[in-house]
mmCIF file of C-alpha atoms in Angstrom:
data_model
loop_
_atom_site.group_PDB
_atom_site.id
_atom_site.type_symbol
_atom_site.label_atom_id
_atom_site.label_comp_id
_atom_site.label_asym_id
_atom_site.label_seq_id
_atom_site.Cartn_x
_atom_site.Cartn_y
_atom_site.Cartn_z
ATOM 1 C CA UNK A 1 0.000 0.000 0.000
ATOM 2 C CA UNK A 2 2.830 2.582 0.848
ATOM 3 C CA UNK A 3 4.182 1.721 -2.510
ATOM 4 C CA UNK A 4 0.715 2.789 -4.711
ATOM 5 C CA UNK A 5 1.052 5.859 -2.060
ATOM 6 C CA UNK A 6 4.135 6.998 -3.520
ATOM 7 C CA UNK A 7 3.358 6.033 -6.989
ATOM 8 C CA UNK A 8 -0.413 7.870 -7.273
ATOM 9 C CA UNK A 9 0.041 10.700 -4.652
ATOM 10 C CA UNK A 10 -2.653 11.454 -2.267
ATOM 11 C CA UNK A 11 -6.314 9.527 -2.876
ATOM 12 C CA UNK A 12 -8.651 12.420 -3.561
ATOM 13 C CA UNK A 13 -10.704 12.166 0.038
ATOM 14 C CA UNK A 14 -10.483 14.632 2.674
ATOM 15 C CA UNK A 15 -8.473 15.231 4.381
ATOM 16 C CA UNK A 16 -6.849 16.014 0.851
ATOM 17 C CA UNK A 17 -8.214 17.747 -2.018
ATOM 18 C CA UNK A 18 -10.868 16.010 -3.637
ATOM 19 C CA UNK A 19 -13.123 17.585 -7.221
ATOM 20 C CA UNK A 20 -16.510 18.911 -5.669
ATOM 21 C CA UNK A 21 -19.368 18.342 -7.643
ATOM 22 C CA UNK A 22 -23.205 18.573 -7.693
ATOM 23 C CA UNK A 23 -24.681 15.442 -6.042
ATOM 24 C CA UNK A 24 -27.290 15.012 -8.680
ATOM 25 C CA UNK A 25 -24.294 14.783 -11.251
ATOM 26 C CA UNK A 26 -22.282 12.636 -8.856
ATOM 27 C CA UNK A 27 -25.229 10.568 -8.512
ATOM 28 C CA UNK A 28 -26.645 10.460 -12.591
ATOM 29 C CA UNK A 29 -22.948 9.799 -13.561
ATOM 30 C CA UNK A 30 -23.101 7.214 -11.154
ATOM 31 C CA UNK A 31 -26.065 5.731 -12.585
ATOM 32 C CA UNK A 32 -25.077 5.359 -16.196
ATOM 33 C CA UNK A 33 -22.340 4.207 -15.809
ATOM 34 C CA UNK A 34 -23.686 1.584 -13.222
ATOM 35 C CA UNK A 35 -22.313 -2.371 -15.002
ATOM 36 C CA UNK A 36 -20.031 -0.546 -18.146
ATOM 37 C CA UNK A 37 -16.696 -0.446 -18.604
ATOM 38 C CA UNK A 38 -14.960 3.067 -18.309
ATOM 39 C CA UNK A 39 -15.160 3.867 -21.571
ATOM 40 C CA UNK A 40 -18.667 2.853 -22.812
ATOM 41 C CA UNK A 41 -19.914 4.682 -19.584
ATOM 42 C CA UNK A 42 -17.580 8.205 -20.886
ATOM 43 C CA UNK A 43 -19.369 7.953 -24.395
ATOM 44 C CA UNK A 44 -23.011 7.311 -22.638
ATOM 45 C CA UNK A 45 -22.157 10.145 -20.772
ATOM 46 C CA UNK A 46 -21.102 12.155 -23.417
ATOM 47 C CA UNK A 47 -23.911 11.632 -25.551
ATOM 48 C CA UNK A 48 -26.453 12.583 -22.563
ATOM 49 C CA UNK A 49 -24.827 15.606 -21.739
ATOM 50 C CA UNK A 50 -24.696 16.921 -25.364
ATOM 51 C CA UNK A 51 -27.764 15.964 -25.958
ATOM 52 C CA UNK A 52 -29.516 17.386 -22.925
ATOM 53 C CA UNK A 53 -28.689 19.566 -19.918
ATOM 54 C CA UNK A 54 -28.224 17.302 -16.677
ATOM 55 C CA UNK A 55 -30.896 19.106 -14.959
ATOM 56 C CA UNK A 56 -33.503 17.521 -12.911
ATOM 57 C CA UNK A 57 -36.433 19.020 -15.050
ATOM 58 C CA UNK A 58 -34.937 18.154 -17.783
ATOM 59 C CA UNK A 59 -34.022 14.762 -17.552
ATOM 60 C CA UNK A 60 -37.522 14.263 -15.602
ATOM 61 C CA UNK A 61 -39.197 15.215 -18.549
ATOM 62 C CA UNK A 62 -37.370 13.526 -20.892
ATOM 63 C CA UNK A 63 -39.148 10.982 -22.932
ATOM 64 C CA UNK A 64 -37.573 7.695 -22.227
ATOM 65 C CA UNK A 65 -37.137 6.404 -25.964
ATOM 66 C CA UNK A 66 -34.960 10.168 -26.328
ATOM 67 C CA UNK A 67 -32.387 8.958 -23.177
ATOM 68 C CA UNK A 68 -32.680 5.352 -24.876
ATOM 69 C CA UNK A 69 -31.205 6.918 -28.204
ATOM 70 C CA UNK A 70 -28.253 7.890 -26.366
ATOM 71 C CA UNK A 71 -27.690 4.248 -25.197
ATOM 72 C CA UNK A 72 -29.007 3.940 -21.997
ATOM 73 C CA UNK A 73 -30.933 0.675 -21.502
ATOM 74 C CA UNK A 74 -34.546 1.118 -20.294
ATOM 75 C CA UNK A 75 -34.110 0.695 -16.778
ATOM 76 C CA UNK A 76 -31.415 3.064 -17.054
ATOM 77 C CA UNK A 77 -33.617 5.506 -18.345
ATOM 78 C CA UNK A 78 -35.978 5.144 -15.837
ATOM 79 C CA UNK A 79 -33.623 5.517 -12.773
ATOM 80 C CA UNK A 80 -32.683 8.775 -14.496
ATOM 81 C CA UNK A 81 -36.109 9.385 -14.489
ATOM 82 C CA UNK A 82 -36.698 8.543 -10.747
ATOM 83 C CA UNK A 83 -33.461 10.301 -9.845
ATOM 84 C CA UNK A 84 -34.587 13.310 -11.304
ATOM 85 C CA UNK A 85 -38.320 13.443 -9.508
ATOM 86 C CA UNK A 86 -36.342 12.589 -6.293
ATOM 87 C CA UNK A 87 -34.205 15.681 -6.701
ATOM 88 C CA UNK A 88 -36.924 17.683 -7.605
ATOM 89 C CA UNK A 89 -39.200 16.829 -5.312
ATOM 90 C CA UNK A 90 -36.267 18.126 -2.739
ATOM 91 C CA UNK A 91 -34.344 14.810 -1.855
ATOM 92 C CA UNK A 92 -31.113 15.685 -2.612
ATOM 93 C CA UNK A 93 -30.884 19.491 -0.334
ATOM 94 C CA UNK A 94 -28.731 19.334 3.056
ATOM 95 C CA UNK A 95 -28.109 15.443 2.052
ATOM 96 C CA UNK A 96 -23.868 16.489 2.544
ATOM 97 C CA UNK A 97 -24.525 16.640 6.504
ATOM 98 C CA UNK A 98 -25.890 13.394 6.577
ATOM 99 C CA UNK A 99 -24.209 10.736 8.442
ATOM 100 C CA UNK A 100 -23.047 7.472 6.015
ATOM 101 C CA UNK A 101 -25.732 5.162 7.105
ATOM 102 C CA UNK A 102 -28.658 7.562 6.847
ATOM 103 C CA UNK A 103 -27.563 8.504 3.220
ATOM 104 C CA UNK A 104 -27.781 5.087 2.799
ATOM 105 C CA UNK A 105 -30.690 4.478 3.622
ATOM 106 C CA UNK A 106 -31.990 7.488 2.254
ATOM 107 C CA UNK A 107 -30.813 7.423 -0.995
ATOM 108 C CA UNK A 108 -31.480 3.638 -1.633
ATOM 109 C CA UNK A 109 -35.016 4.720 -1.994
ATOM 110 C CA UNK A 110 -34.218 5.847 -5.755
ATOM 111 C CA UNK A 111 -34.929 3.046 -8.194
ATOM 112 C CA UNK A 112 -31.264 2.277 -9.108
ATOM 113 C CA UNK A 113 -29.501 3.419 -6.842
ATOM 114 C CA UNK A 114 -28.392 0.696 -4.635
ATOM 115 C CA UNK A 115 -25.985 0.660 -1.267
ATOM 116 C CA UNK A 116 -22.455 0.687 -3.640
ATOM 117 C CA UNK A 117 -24.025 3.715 -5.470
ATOM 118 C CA UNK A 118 -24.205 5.478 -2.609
ATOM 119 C CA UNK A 119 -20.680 4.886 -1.167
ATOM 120 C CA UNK A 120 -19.157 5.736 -4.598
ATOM 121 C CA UNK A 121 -20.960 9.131 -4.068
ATOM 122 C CA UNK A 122 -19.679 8.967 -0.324
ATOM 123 C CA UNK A 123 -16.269 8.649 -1.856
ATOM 124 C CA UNK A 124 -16.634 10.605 -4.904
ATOM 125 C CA UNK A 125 -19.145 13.294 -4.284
ATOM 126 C CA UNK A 126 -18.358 14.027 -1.028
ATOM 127 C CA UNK A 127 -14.905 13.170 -0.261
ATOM 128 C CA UNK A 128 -15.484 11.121 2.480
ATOM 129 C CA UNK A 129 -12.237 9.253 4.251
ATOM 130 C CA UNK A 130 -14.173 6.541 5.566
ATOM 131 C CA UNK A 131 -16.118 4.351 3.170
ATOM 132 C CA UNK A 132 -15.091 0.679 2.520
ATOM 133 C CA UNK A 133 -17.291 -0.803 -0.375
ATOM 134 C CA UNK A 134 -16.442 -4.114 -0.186
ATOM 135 C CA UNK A 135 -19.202 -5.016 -2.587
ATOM 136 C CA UNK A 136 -16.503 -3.735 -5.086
ATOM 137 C CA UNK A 137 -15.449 -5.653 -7.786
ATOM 138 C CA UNK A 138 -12.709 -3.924 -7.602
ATOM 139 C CA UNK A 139 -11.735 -3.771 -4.279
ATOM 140 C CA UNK A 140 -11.835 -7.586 -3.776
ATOM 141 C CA UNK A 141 -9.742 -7.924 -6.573
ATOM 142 C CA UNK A 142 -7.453 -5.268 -5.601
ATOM 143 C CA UNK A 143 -7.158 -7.117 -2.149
ATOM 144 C CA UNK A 144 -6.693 -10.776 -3.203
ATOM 145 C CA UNK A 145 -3.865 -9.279 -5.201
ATOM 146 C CA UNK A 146 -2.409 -7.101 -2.445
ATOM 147 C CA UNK A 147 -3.116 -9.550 0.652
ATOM 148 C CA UNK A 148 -4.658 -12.519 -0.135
ATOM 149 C CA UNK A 149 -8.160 -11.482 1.238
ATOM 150 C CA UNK A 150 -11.552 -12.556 -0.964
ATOM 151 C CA UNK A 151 -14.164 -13.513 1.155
ATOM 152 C CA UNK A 152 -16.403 -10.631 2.323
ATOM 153 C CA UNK A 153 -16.007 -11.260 6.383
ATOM 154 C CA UNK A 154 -11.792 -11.202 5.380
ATOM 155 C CA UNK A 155 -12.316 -7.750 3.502
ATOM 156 C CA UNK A 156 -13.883 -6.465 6.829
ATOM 157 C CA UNK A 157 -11.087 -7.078 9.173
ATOM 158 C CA UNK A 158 -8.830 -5.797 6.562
ATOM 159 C CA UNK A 159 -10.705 -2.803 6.442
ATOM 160 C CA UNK A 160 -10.337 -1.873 10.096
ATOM 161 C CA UNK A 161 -7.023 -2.042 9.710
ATOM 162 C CA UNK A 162 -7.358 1.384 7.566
ATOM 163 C CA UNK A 163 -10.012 2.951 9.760
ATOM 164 C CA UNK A 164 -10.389 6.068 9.109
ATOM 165 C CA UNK A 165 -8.832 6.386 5.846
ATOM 166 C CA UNK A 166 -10.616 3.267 4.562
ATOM 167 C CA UNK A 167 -11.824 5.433 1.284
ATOM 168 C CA UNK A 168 -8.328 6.237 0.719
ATOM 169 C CA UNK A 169 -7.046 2.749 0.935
ATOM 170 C CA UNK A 170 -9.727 1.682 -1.294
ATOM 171 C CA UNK A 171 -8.544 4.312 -3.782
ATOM 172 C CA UNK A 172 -5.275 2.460 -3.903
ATOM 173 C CA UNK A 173 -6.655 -0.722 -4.210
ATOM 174 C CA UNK A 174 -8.294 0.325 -7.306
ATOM 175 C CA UNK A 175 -4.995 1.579 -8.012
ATOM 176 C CA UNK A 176 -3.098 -1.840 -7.739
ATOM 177 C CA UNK A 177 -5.340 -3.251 -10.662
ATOM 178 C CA UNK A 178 -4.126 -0.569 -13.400
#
């Protein structure tokens, strides 16, 4: 882990520097690019954005074979959809104070947006330090490869070992894979 450290810098979580970026963004990119590989998720994105502005009205009253043509599947379409009534309907204001666990649960009410949804926009919207998503892909590869650790009670202890920088450790596990 020190290694990736000095390789990649600092993991972009407070305490450091991280982007800072609208949580319905965080939360849309999130969404379409929810099961795709980096770069089919980047030209999905690309095409919505050019083709609309990612604005809740907007995208709420978007006609679902319109976000389809950009290639997002149906249900994608309609999480967009649900996203965008949720934020309009006020459930995204004040949701930065939250505690983890209550933006859990409170954001798992959106139709696609599921628990590792919401700790990527822990990590990534808000910059938290202390997010393990050990329903990662990722981050189970990234620690088999690192320290021999698969199974899901393993990844727990290991993440205790990196409370309360567990976001940033995750960041590097990432890391290990490129």
């Amino acid at each position: 882990m020190r290694k990736l450290a000095h390789q990649h810098g600092p993991a972009p979580f407070a305490p450091h520097p991280f982007p800072r970026r609208a949580p319905y963004e965080v939360l849309l990119s999130s969404i379409v690019g929810q099961q795709l590989s980096g770069k089919a998720a980047d030209t999905i994105w690309r095409r919505l954005s050019s083709r609309f502005a990612l604005e809740p009205e907007v995208l709420y009253r978007a006609a679902l074979e319109d976000l389809r043509a950009v290639g997002l599947s149906s249900a994608k379409a309609r999480y967009v959809q649900d996203l965008s009534r949720f934020a309009l309907e006020g459930g995204l204001r004040e949701i930065e104070h939250q505690p983890d666990e209550a933006l859990i649960a409170h954001l798992t009410q959106v139709k696609g947006i599921g628990v590792w949804t919401v700790q990527m926009f822990l990590m990534f919207g808000l910059g938290r330090p202390d997010v393990w998503p050990v329903l990662d892909l990722g981050i189970r590869k990234g620690a088999q490869k690192l320290y021999g650790v698969a199974e899901r009670d393993e990844l727990e202890a290991l993440g205790e070992r990196f409370r309360p920088y567990r976001s940033h450790a995750a960041w590097y596990l990432w890391r290990a894979l490129e």
